[in-house]
Structures are given as C-alpha cells and as structure tokens.
Coordinates of C-alpha atoms in Angstrom, one line a residue:
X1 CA -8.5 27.1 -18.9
X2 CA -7.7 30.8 -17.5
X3 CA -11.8 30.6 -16.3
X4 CA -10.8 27.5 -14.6
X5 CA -7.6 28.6 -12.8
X6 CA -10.0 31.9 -11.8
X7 CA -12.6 29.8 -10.4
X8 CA -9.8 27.2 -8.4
X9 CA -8.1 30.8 -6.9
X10 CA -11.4 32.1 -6.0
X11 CA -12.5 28.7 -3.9
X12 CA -9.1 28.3 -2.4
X13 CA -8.3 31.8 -1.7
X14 CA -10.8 31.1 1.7
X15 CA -8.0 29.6 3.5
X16 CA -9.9 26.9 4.6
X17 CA -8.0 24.2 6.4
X18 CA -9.1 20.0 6.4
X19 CA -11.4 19.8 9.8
X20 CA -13.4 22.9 9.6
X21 CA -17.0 23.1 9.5
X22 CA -18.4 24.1 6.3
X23 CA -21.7 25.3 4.4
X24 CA -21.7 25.0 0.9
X25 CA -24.5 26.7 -1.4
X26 CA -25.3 26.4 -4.8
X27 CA -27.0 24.6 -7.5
X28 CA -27.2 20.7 -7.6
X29 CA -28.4 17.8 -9.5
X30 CA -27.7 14.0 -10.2
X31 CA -24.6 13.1 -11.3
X32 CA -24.2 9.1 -11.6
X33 CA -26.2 8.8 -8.5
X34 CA -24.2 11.2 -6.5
X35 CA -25.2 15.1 -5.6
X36 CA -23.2 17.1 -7.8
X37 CA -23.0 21.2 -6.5
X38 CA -22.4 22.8 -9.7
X39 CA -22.3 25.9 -11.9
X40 CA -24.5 24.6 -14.5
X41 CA -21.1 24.4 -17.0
X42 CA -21.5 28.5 -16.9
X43 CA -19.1 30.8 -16.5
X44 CA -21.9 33.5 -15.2
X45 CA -20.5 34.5 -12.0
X46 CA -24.3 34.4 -10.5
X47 CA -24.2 30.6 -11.0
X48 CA -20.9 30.3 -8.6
X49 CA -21.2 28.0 -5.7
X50 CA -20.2 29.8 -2.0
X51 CA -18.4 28.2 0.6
X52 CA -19.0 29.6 4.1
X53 CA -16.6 28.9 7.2
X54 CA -19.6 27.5 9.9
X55 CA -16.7 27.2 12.7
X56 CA -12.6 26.5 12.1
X57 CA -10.6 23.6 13.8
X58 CA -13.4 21.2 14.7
X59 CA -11.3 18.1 13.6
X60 CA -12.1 15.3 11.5
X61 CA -14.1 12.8 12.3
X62 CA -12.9 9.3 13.2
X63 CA -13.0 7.0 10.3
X64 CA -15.3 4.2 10.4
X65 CA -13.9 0.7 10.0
X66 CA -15.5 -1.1 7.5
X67 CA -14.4 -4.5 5.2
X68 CA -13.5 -4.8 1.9
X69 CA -16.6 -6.5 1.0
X70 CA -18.9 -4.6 2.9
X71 CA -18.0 -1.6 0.3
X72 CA -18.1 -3.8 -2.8
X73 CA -21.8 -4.3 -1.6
X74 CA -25.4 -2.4 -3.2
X75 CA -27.4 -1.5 -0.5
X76 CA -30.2 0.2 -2.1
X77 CA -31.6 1.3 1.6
X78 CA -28.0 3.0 2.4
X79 CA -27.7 0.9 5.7
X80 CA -25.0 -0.5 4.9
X81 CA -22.8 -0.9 1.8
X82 CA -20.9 1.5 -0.4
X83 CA -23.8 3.7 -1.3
X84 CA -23.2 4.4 3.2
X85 CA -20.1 5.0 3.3
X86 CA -19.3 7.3 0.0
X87 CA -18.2 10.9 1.2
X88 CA -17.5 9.1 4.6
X89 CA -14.4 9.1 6.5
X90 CA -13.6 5.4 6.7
X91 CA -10.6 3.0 7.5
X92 CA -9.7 -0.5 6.0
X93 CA -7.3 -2.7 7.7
X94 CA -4.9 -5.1 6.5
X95 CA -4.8 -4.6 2.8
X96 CA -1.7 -4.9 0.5
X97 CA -1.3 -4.3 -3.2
X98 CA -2.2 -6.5 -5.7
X99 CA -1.9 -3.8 -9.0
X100 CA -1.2 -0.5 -10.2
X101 CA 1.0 2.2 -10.1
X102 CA 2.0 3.7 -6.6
X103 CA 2.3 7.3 -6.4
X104 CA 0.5 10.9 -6.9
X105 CA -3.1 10.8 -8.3
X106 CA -2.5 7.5 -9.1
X107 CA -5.0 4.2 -8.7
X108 CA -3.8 1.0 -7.2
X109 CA -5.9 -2.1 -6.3
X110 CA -5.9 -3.1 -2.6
X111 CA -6.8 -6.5 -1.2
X112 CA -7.3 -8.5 1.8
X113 CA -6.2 -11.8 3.3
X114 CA -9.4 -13.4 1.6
X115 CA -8.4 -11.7 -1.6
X116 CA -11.0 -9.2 -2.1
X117 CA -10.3 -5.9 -4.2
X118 CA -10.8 -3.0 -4.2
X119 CA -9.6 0.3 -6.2
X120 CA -7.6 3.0 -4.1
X121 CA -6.9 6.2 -5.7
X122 CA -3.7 8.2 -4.0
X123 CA -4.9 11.6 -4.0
X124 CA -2.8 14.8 -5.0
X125 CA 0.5 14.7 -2.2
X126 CA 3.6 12.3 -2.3
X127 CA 2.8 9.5 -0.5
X128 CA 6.1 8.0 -0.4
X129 CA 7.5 4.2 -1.7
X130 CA 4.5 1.7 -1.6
X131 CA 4.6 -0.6 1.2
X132 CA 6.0 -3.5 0.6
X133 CA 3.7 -5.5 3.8
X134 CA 0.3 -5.4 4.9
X135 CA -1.1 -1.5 5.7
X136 CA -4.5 0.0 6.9
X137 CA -5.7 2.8 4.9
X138 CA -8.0 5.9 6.0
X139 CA -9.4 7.4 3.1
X140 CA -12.9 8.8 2.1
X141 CA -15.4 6.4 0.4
X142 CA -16.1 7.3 -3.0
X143 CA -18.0 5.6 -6.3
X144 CA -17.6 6.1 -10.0
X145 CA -18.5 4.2 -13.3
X146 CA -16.0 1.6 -15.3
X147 CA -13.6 3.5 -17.9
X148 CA -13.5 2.2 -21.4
X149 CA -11.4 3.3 -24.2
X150 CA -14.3 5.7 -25.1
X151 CA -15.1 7.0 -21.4
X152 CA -17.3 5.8 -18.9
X153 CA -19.0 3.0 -19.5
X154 CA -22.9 3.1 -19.0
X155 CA -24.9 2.0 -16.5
X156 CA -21.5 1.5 -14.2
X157 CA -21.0 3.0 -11.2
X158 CA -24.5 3.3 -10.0
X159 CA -24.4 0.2 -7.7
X160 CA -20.3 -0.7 -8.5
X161 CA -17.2 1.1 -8.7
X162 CA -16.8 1.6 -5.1
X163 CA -13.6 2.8 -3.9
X164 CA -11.4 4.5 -1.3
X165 CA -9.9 7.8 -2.0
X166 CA -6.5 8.7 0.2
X167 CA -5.7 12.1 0.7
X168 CA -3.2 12.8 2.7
X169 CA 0.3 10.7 3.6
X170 CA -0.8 9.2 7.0
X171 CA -3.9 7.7 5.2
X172 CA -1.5 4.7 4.7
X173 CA -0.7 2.9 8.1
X174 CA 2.0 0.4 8.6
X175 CA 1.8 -1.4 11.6
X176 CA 4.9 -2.1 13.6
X177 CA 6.2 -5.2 12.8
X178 CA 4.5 -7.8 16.2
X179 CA 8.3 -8.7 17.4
X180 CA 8.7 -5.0 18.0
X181 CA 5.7 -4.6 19.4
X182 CA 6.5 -7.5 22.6
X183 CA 9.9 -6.4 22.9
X184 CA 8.8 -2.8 23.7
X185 CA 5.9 -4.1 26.4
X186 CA 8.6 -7.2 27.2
X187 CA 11.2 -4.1 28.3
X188 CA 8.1 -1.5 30.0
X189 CA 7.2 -4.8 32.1
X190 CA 11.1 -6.0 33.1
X191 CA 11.7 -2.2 34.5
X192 CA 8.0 -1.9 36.1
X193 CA 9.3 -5.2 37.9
X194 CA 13.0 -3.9 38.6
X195 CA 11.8 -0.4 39.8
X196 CA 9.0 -2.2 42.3

C-alpha cells in the first residue's frame, strides 16, 4: 500500500486540472477489450507511466447526446454503440432511478420513459440527495464485465456492461419544473409589452 500511495502523489502532484490537454506515455496492453497504460504490476520506477501537460485550460468537450439504448448496443465497427462512446464525454436525458444506493462511489441503475437501464456509477465527490424526478446526466461512457460472488464473470463485459460514469456534482441535471419555466418567459413577454 505505501508503493501505491507513492505512485497516486507522484501522478497527482502535476497539478493538473479537468480540461487540460494531456499526453500520456507508457506501456499498454488489452484489458477486457479496453487499452490499459500500465506498469506491468512493477514497482521498477523505469516501468512508470508519464503524464505531460500539452496545453492547460482548453475546456471539456461538449458531451454528446446519446440514448439509453444506443449504449446498451455492440457495434463491433465502433460507429455507433457503447464500444463509441466509452472514454467519451456524453449526456443522457430524462432518466430517473430505478435501484441502488445514491451517493459517493456508489452504482445506481438509471432508466428512461421506455424503461431501459442502465448502470451509473457516482464517482468520488458528494453528489448531494438523489433526485426524486426525472434528470439528465453528463458523465463519461465506460464498459466493464458482470461481478459474481467470485469476481468478474467471464466473457462479460466485452460487448455488455456499458455504463455511464459521473464525476463531478453538475453531471446530474434537474430541469426546472415546465410551470416555472412559462411563468419566467410569461413575465419577460408582459414587461417587453409594458415597456414598448
């Protein structure tokens, strides 16, 4: 464990900040059919990975709206699918919560008006008290295998266990309530009438 907290200080002592442009270096290889950078489970410093600042601030890019069912789908060409969107910025709208536990590094299931699912893990910051209405959520598209009692199950999560992963608190979106919404541009329209 003290290796561990060594190597955590040594890539976060960078002071890199979410929206900067990054090069990563090192060793990789096929993990459950992602690319996995590595250290080849060695403490040798000369197997460390680097991360290099390319240029700070350049933002984040805009999520890409995608369905509930479109990531629940194997597209072995990556057109389209889950397999597209994994390490991608993406947003899925009206969702509520159908199971799970709300809160830190936990995993809830998410569905739509149609009732598809989908597993959303809350990722490492307070998001707050679950919503109790529909939300949208921006998260990053991620994919891993079915857990058993055991571990991972085999032969899962190479064209399944697709999933959103939510990392900060304004990943989760509540609209304003629709009589809110006309009473706001009912009021902007009666004083753009009184004022003319």
């Amino acid at each position: 464990s003290d290796i561990w907290e060594e190597e955590l200080v040594r890539l976060n002592s960078s002071g890199f900040r979410e929206g900067d442009r990054v090069r990563i270096k090192g060793y990789a290889m096929a993990v459950g059919g992602k690319a996995n950078i590595n250290e080849r489970h060695s403490a040798d410093p000369s197997m460390n990975f680097t991360v290099e600042l390319v240029q700070a601030g350049v933002g984040l890019p805009e999520p890409e709206i995608v369905t509930i069912p479109e990531m629940n789908t194997f597209d072995p060409t990556r057109l389209t699918g889950g397999e597209r969107y994994q390490c991608r910025r993406i947003r899925i709208n009206d969702v509520h919560v159908v199971s799970g536990t709300w809160g830190k590094n936990q995993r809830v299931t998410i569905a739509d008006k149609l009732g598809n699912t989908l597993l959303m893990k809350l990722c490492n910051v307070d998001f707050g008290p679950a919503p109790d209405s529909e939300f949208d959520v921006i998260g990053l598209g991620n994919q891993e295998p079915q857990f058993g009692p055991s571990g991972p199950i085999p032969g899962t999560g190479l064209t399944d266990g697709y999933q959103i992963w939510v990392t900060r608190p304004d990943g989760i979106i509540i609209p304003e309530p629709v009589s809110l919404t006309l009473l706001l541009m009912g009021g902007g329209f009666i004083l753009s009438v009184r004022k003319r």
